[in-house]
């Protein structure tokens, strides 16, 4: 609670929204038993989760808004709200340590990474780390995977990583749907992959797109 108040004051927030994960299956990971199967419960995590009901009760007494949705991860909620608020002209600051949400960074949406090296993560930071700008990060993750999620990536993409990253970096920014179509066209036309491989890519893409 102290941290939330600190960030609210730091950014002079007009509104604070806290998104929670919910127990149970995640819709976008249906049929993907391997997704996050490597996440081990630790005593520290168990202690933190045991304190959440009390924290939620305390937060309910404040002006902060809490949001959760069955079948959706907190990331999905954050991403969806960020996109909706951005479309209405609001500036949004997302406070998270999750790299996946770097896909949200735009001129209106900023990402603040708390911790000992607390900072605003910029589009330049994302490109330095992944080789592609934020709006292409979903496509990068779909191909390359993420060991922290127990998703190893696709062998046919990783075998030609340099070509794939070069294509994404030079892909003209457009709507998500138009860029997705261009990526599918690249996979079929340049990487010469079949429908099975394209479908595997599509399923990974669904995992890493953090908005509805």
XYZ file of C-alpha atoms in Angstrom:
212
model
C 0.000 0.000 0.000
C 2.877 2.344 0.806
C 4.387 1.700 -2.624
C 1.090 2.410 -4.405
C 0.716 5.703 -2.565
C 4.305 6.579 -3.377
C 3.842 5.986 -7.110
C 0.536 7.852 -7.105
C 2.213 10.878 -5.568
C 5.321 10.587 -7.738
C 3.341 10.707 -10.971
C 0.572 13.014 -9.689
C -1.958 10.449 -10.859
C -5.557 11.512 -11.405
C -6.628 7.874 -11.193
C -4.954 4.718 -9.913
C -6.046 1.295 -11.154
C -4.689 -1.953 -9.721
C -5.090 -5.105 -11.823
C -5.094 -8.566 -10.284
C -4.632 -12.058 -11.664
C -7.391 -14.516 -10.835
C -7.086 -18.218 -10.000
C -8.060 -20.696 -12.654
C -7.286 -21.142 -16.355
C -6.339 -18.271 -18.646
C -8.382 -18.132 -21.855
C -5.504 -17.250 -24.167
C -3.480 -20.193 -22.802
C -6.152 -22.862 -23.316
C -4.470 -26.045 -24.495
C -1.036 -24.690 -23.538
C -0.260 -26.670 -20.385
C 3.386 -25.674 -20.679
C 2.618 -21.962 -20.292
C 4.263 -20.774 -17.053
C 4.503 -24.380 -15.845
C 8.022 -23.560 -14.692
C 6.803 -21.036 -12.127
C 7.536 -22.621 -8.760
C 5.750 -21.715 -5.556
C 8.194 -20.408 -2.952
C 7.693 -19.567 0.735
C 8.053 -15.893 -0.137
C 5.370 -16.103 -2.819
C 3.087 -18.122 -0.565
C 3.397 -15.470 2.142
C 2.680 -12.673 -0.329
C -0.404 -14.411 -1.742
C -1.712 -15.092 1.764
C -1.697 -11.348 2.413
C -3.591 -10.377 -0.738
C -7.160 -10.750 0.624
C -6.375 -8.350 3.466
C -4.666 -5.925 1.084
C -7.662 -5.969 -1.248
C -9.966 -5.175 1.666
C -7.791 -2.213 2.643
C -7.607 -0.962 -0.957
C -11.408 -1.143 -1.186
C -11.506 1.607 1.457
C -9.393 3.943 -0.673
C -10.067 5.864 -3.888
C -8.047 3.322 -5.871
C -9.854 1.092 -8.364
C -9.240 -2.655 -8.369
C -9.935 -4.717 -11.492
C -9.841 -8.444 -12.150
C -11.539 -10.650 -14.723
C -11.935 -14.406 -14.714
C -9.920 -16.024 -17.480
C -7.642 -13.032 -17.971
C -4.240 -12.179 -16.581
C -3.564 -8.840 -14.944
C -1.372 -8.024 -17.961
C -4.369 -8.365 -20.268
C -6.380 -5.985 -18.115
C -3.573 -3.433 -17.929
C -2.971 -3.587 -21.672
C -6.656 -3.268 -22.549
C -7.200 -0.307 -20.212
C -4.028 1.393 -21.432
C -5.150 1.117 -25.059
C -8.657 2.356 -24.239
C -7.430 5.334 -22.235
C -4.816 6.205 -24.839
C -7.514 6.244 -27.517
C -9.406 8.793 -25.400
C -6.346 11.041 -25.231
C -5.216 10.215 -21.695
C -1.609 9.745 -20.642
C -0.994 6.407 -18.949
C 1.859 5.238 -16.737
C 2.107 1.478 -16.231
C 4.060 0.417 -13.140
C 5.398 -3.107 -13.593
C 8.484 -5.297 -13.683
C 6.993 -7.401 -16.500
C 8.884 -7.027 -19.780
C 5.870 -8.181 -21.804
C 4.089 -4.894 -21.117
C 6.845 -2.980 -22.896
C 4.699 -3.649 -25.979
C 2.386 -0.882 -24.731
C 4.945 1.939 -24.874
C 3.864 4.836 -27.095
C 3.978 8.618 -26.885
C 0.998 8.453 -24.522
C 1.789 5.248 -22.599
C 4.912 5.065 -20.422
C 6.337 2.102 -18.522
C 7.848 2.618 -15.081
C 10.033 -0.225 -13.780
C 10.284 -0.129 -9.963
C 13.152 -1.531 -7.935
C 16.710 -0.616 -7.065
C 17.239 0.705 -10.595
C 13.827 2.351 -10.882
C 13.331 4.086 -14.203
C 11.020 4.887 -17.065
C 11.621 2.310 -19.805
C 11.677 3.977 -23.206
C 11.133 2.759 -26.744
C 14.891 3.056 -27.227
C 15.437 0.740 -24.246
C 13.127 -1.861 -25.802
C 14.906 -1.672 -29.151
C 18.304 -1.973 -27.471
C 17.157 -5.103 -25.622
C 15.166 -6.887 -28.331
C 16.247 -5.257 -31.577
C 12.694 -4.126 -32.401
C 10.486 -1.206 -31.276
C 7.612 -1.726 -28.798
C 4.882 -2.113 -31.420
C 6.712 -5.133 -32.881
C 7.501 -6.807 -29.547
C 4.491 -9.155 -29.677
C 5.709 -10.546 -32.997
C 9.259 -10.922 -31.655
C 8.034 -12.828 -28.591
C 5.762 -15.033 -30.709
C 8.748 -16.187 -32.703
C 11.508 -16.187 -30.115
C 9.473 -17.244 -27.065
C 10.304 -16.440 -23.455
C 12.014 -18.935 -21.109
C 10.487 -17.205 -18.085
C 7.058 -18.302 -19.400
C 8.326 -21.778 -20.351
C 7.746 -20.925 -24.022
C 10.921 -21.851 -25.910
C 10.071 -20.180 -29.196
C 9.830 -21.647 -32.671
C 12.829 -23.443 -34.130
C 12.162 -22.287 -37.698
C 12.190 -18.644 -36.540
C 15.125 -18.929 -34.144
C 17.214 -20.578 -36.850
C 16.908 -17.345 -38.844
C 16.736 -14.895 -35.965
C 18.825 -12.183 -37.616
C 16.599 -12.188 -40.723
C 13.431 -12.174 -38.621
C 14.574 -9.281 -36.420
C 15.720 -7.310 -39.476
C 12.298 -7.789 -41.065
C 10.448 -6.683 -37.921
C 12.687 -3.682 -37.359
C 12.054 -2.462 -40.899
C 8.365 -3.332 -40.993
C 6.394 -0.115 -41.358
C 4.328 0.710 -38.278
C 0.625 0.261 -38.964
C -2.416 -1.229 -37.267
C -1.759 -4.452 -35.391
C -3.854 -6.403 -37.886
C -1.943 -5.016 -40.887
C 1.424 -5.752 -39.281
C 0.257 -9.251 -38.352
C -0.758 -9.912 -41.965
C 2.671 -8.717 -43.111
C 4.400 -11.031 -40.623
C 2.320 -14.018 -41.744
C 3.184 -13.158 -45.348
C 6.860 -13.021 -44.435
C 6.753 -16.401 -42.706
C 5.110 -18.073 -45.689
C 6.902 -16.203 -48.446
C 10.399 -15.682 -47.078
C 10.784 -18.471 -44.530
C 8.819 -20.906 -46.699
C 6.909 -22.410 -43.784
C 3.639 -24.277 -43.965
C 0.251 -23.862 -42.308
C 1.299 -25.910 -39.257
C 4.200 -23.563 -38.498
C 2.083 -20.451 -39.111
C -0.534 -21.807 -36.702
C 2.140 -22.431 -34.062
C 3.284 -18.842 -34.502
C -0.303 -17.552 -34.253
C -0.857 -19.406 -30.974
C 2.287 -17.869 -29.499
C 1.184 -14.459 -30.675
C -2.100 -14.873 -28.785
C -0.140 -15.541 -25.591
C 1.889 -12.366 -25.871
C -0.674 -9.847 -27.042
C -1.640 -8.169 -23.788
C -4.836 -6.411 -24.774
C -8.265 -7.196 -26.164
